[in-house]
Tab-separated table of C-alpha atoms in Angstrom:
chain	number	residue	atom	x	y	z
G	1	MET	CA	-71.346	-112.530	-63.102
G	2	SER	CA	-69.756	-110.543	-60.313
G	3	PHE	CA	-70.004	-111.125	-56.606
G	4	ALA	CA	-69.744	-108.545	-53.861
G	5	PRO	CA	-66.711	-109.116	-51.636
G	6	THR	CA	-67.645	-111.007	-48.515
G	7	ALA	CA	-65.591	-111.605	-45.404
G	8	LEU	CA	-66.142	-114.841	-43.524
G	9	LEU	CA	-65.042	-115.687	-40.020
G	10	LEU	CA	-63.323	-119.072	-40.067
G	11	LEU	CA	-62.717	-120.807	-36.766
G	12	THR	CA	-62.073	-124.403	-37.834
G	13	ALA	CA	-60.109	-126.288	-40.482
G	14	PRO	CA	-63.291	-127.871	-41.932
G	15	GLN	CA	-64.679	-124.364	-42.502
G	16	LEU	CA	-61.511	-123.532	-44.461
G	17	GLY	CA	-61.953	-126.649	-46.581
G	18	GLN	CA	-65.569	-125.752	-47.331
G	19	LEU	CA	-64.561	-122.211	-48.302
G	20	LEU	CA	-61.844	-123.435	-50.668
G	21	VAL	CA	-64.209	-125.878	-52.379
G	22	SER	CA	-67.110	-123.431	-52.684
G	23	THR	CA	-64.878	-120.655	-53.994
G	24	ARG	CA	-63.243	-123.000	-56.521
G	25	LYS	CA	-66.657	-124.072	-57.774
G	26	ARG	CA	-67.969	-120.492	-57.866
G	27	HIS	CA	-65.010	-119.598	-60.094
G	28	LYS	CA	-65.829	-122.684	-62.208
G	29	LEU	CA	-62.352	-124.133	-61.679
G	30	THR	CA	-61.537	-127.818	-61.558
G	31	GLN	CA	-59.219	-129.288	-58.973
G	32	ALA	CA	-56.717	-129.774	-61.810
G	33	ALA	CA	-56.845	-126.051	-62.689
G	34	VAL	CA	-56.258	-125.050	-59.065
G	35	ALA	CA	-53.478	-127.634	-58.793
G	36	SER	CA	-51.721	-126.113	-61.788
G	37	ARG	CA	-51.933	-122.618	-60.272
G	38	VAL	CA	-50.811	-123.754	-56.813
G	39	GLY	CA	-48.055	-126.100	-58.014
G	40	LEU	CA	-49.546	-129.316	-56.643
G	41	SER	CA	-51.144	-132.402	-58.161
G	42	GLN	CA	-54.901	-132.731	-58.591
G	43	ASN	CA	-54.834	-135.653	-56.139
G	44	ARG	CA	-53.154	-133.456	-53.518
G	45	ILE	CA	-55.746	-130.692	-54.004
G	46	SER	CA	-58.505	-133.258	-53.541
G	47	HIS	CA	-56.846	-134.560	-50.369
G	48	LEU	CA	-56.306	-131.076	-48.927
G	49	GLU	CA	-59.886	-130.004	-49.631
G	50	LYS	CA	-60.978	-132.942	-47.463
G	51	ASN	CA	-58.162	-132.506	-44.916
G	52	PRO	CA	-57.551	-128.751	-44.738
G	53	ASP	CA	-55.691	-129.049	-41.434
G	54	GLU	CA	-52.766	-130.405	-43.516
G	55	ILE	CA	-52.436	-127.281	-45.709
G	56	SER	CA	-49.159	-125.446	-45.158
G	57	VAL	CA	-49.093	-121.674	-44.876
G	58	ARG	CA	-47.260	-121.473	-48.209
G	59	GLN	CA	-49.895	-123.654	-49.875
G	60	LEU	CA	-52.719	-121.627	-48.329
G	61	LEU	CA	-51.270	-118.340	-49.567
G	62	SER	CA	-50.820	-119.769	-53.080
G	63	TRP	CA	-54.326	-121.204	-52.999
G	64	CYS	CA	-55.781	-117.854	-51.890
G	65	SER	CA	-54.002	-116.150	-54.768
G	66	ALA	CA	-55.307	-118.736	-57.258
G	67	LEU	CA	-58.899	-118.243	-56.051
G	68	GLU	CA	-58.644	-114.450	-55.667
G	69	LEU	CA	-59.093	-114.687	-51.893
G	70	GLU	CA	-57.489	-112.488	-49.253
G	71	LEU	CA	-56.153	-113.848	-46.008
G	72	ARG	CA	-56.600	-111.406	-43.131
G	73	LEU	CA	-55.652	-111.979	-39.530
G	74	GLY	CA	-56.621	-109.834	-36.618
G	75	GLU	CA	-57.411	-109.903	-32.977
G	76	ARG	CA	-60.771	-111.341	-32.063
G	77	ASP	CA	-63.411	-109.008	-30.620
G	78	THR	CA	-63.921	-110.678	-27.269
G	79	SER	CA	-66.575	-108.196	-26.143
G	80	ALA	CA	-69.112	-109.804	-28.496
G	81	ALA	CA	-68.005	-113.416	-27.934
G	82	SER	CA	-70.690	-116.064	-27.944
G	83	SER	CA	-70.590	-119.719	-27.017
G	84	SER	CA	-71.054	-120.707	-30.680
G	85	ALA	CA	-67.789	-119.007	-31.649
G	86	GLU	CA	-65.566	-120.746	-29.110
G	87	TRP	CA	-62.366	-122.436	-30.269
């Protein structure tokens, strides 16, 4: 089953955690499988999924690679800002 690439706007750490969990499950990977690919323990993956604000940049880049995710950064379009997208 293939999925069309989708870009999501993440503004909070909990949103990152949800994305990592949902993508892992969509790829039918266990926490142990991701841990092996990222170089961490399964317990640490479990902890970081629940506490994504503790993920280091190195870990996030490895995790993105393991889940076939891209990390893109860019300037925010402030002309279309809404109150629901505030930091």
